[in-house]
CSV table of C-alpha atoms in Angstrom, one decimal:
chain,number,residue,atom,x,y,z
A,1,MET,CA,-79.6,-22.6,24.2
A,2,VAL,CA,-80.2,-25.2,21.5
A,3,ASP,CA,-78.5,-23.0,18.9
A,4,ALA,CA,-75.3,-22.8,21.1
A,5,LEU,CA,-75.4,-26.5,21.7
A,6,SER,CA,-75.6,-27.2,17.9
A,7,ARG,CA,-72.7,-24.8,17.3
A,8,SER,CA,-70.7,-26.6,19.9
A,9,LEU,CA,-71.4,-30.0,18.3
A,10,ASP,CA,-70.4,-28.6,14.9
A,11,ILE,CA,-67.1,-27.2,16.3
A,12,ASN,CA,-66.4,-30.6,17.9
A,13,LYS,CA,-67.0,-32.3,14.6
A,14,LYS,CA,-64.7,-29.9,12.8
A,15,VAL,CA,-62.0,-30.4,15.4
A,16,GLU,CA,-62.2,-34.2,15.1
A,17,MET,CA,-62.1,-33.9,11.3
A,18,MET,CA,-59.0,-31.7,11.5
A,19,LYS,CA,-57.3,-34.1,13.9
A,20,LYS,CA,-58.0,-36.9,11.5
A,21,LEU,CA,-56.8,-34.9,8.6
A,22,HIS,CA,-53.5,-34.0,10.4
A,23,LYS,CA,-53.0,-37.7,11.3
A,24,ASN,CA,-53.4,-38.8,7.7
A,25,VAL,CA,-51.1,-36.1,6.4
A,26,ARG,CA,-48.5,-37.0,9.0
A,27,GLN,CA,-48.7,-40.7,8.0
A,28,GLN,CA,-48.3,-39.8,4.3
A,29,ILE,CA,-45.3,-37.6,4.9
A,30,GLU,CA,-43.6,-40.3,7.0
A,31,LYS,CA,-44.3,-42.9,4.2
A,32,LYS,CA,-42.9,-40.6,1.5
A,33,ASN,CA,-39.8,-39.9,3.7
A,34,GLU,CA,-39.2,-43.6,4.0
A,35,GLN,CA,-39.5,-44.0,0.3
A,36,TYR,CA,-37.0,-41.2,-0.4
A,37,ALA,CA,-34.6,-42.7,2.2
A,38,PHE,CA,-34.9,-46.1,0.6
A,39,LYS,CA,-34.2,-44.8,-2.9
A,40,ALA,CA,-31.3,-42.6,-1.7
A,41,ASN,CA,-29.7,-45.4,0.3
A,42,LYS,CA,-30.3,-48.2,-2.2
A,43,SER,CA,-26.8,-47.9,-3.8
A,44,HIS,CA,-25.0,-47.4,-0.5
A,45,ARG,CA,-23.4,-50.4,1.2
A,46,ASN,CA,-22.4,-50.8,4.8
A,47,ALA,CA,-18.6,-51.1,5.5
A,48,ILE,CA,-17.8,-53.7,8.1
A,49,PHE,CA,-14.3,-53.5,9.3
A,50,GLU,CA,-12.4,-56.1,11.2
A,51,PRO,CA,-9.7,-55.3,13.8
A,52,SER,CA,-6.9,-56.4,11.4
A,53,ASP,CA,-8.1,-54.3,8.5
A,54,LEU,CA,-6.0,-51.4,7.3
A,55,ILE,CA,-7.8,-48.2,6.4
A,56,LEU,CA,-6.6,-44.8,5.0
A,57,VAL,CA,-7.9,-41.7,6.7
A,58,TYR,CA,-7.8,-38.2,5.2
A,59,ILE,CA,-7.8,-35.3,7.7
A,60,LYS,CA,-8.2,-31.8,6.5
A,61,LYS,CA,-6.1,-29.0,8.1
A,62,ARG,CA,-9.2,-27.1,9.4
A,63,MET,CA,-10.3,-30.3,11.1
A,64,ILE,CA,-7.0,-30.6,13.0
A,65,TYR,CA,-7.3,-27.0,14.3
A,66,SER,CA,-10.8,-27.5,15.5
A,67,LEU,CA,-9.9,-30.4,17.7
C-alpha cells in the first residue's frame, strides 16, 4: 500500500514537472515568434490611404476568372 502511494506521488511530481516544462517551452516559442515577426516586419511600413488618393491596381487574369 505504501509502495503504491509513493509511486502515485512520484507520478504526480513527474506530471507537474512535464506541465511546467511544456509551459516554459510554449512561452519560449511565443517569444521567439514575436522576435522573428519584429525583424521581418521592421522594414515594412503601413500604407494609409485617404479617400481622394489615386492608386494603381494590377489584377492577374487567373484572379478575374476565379471571381
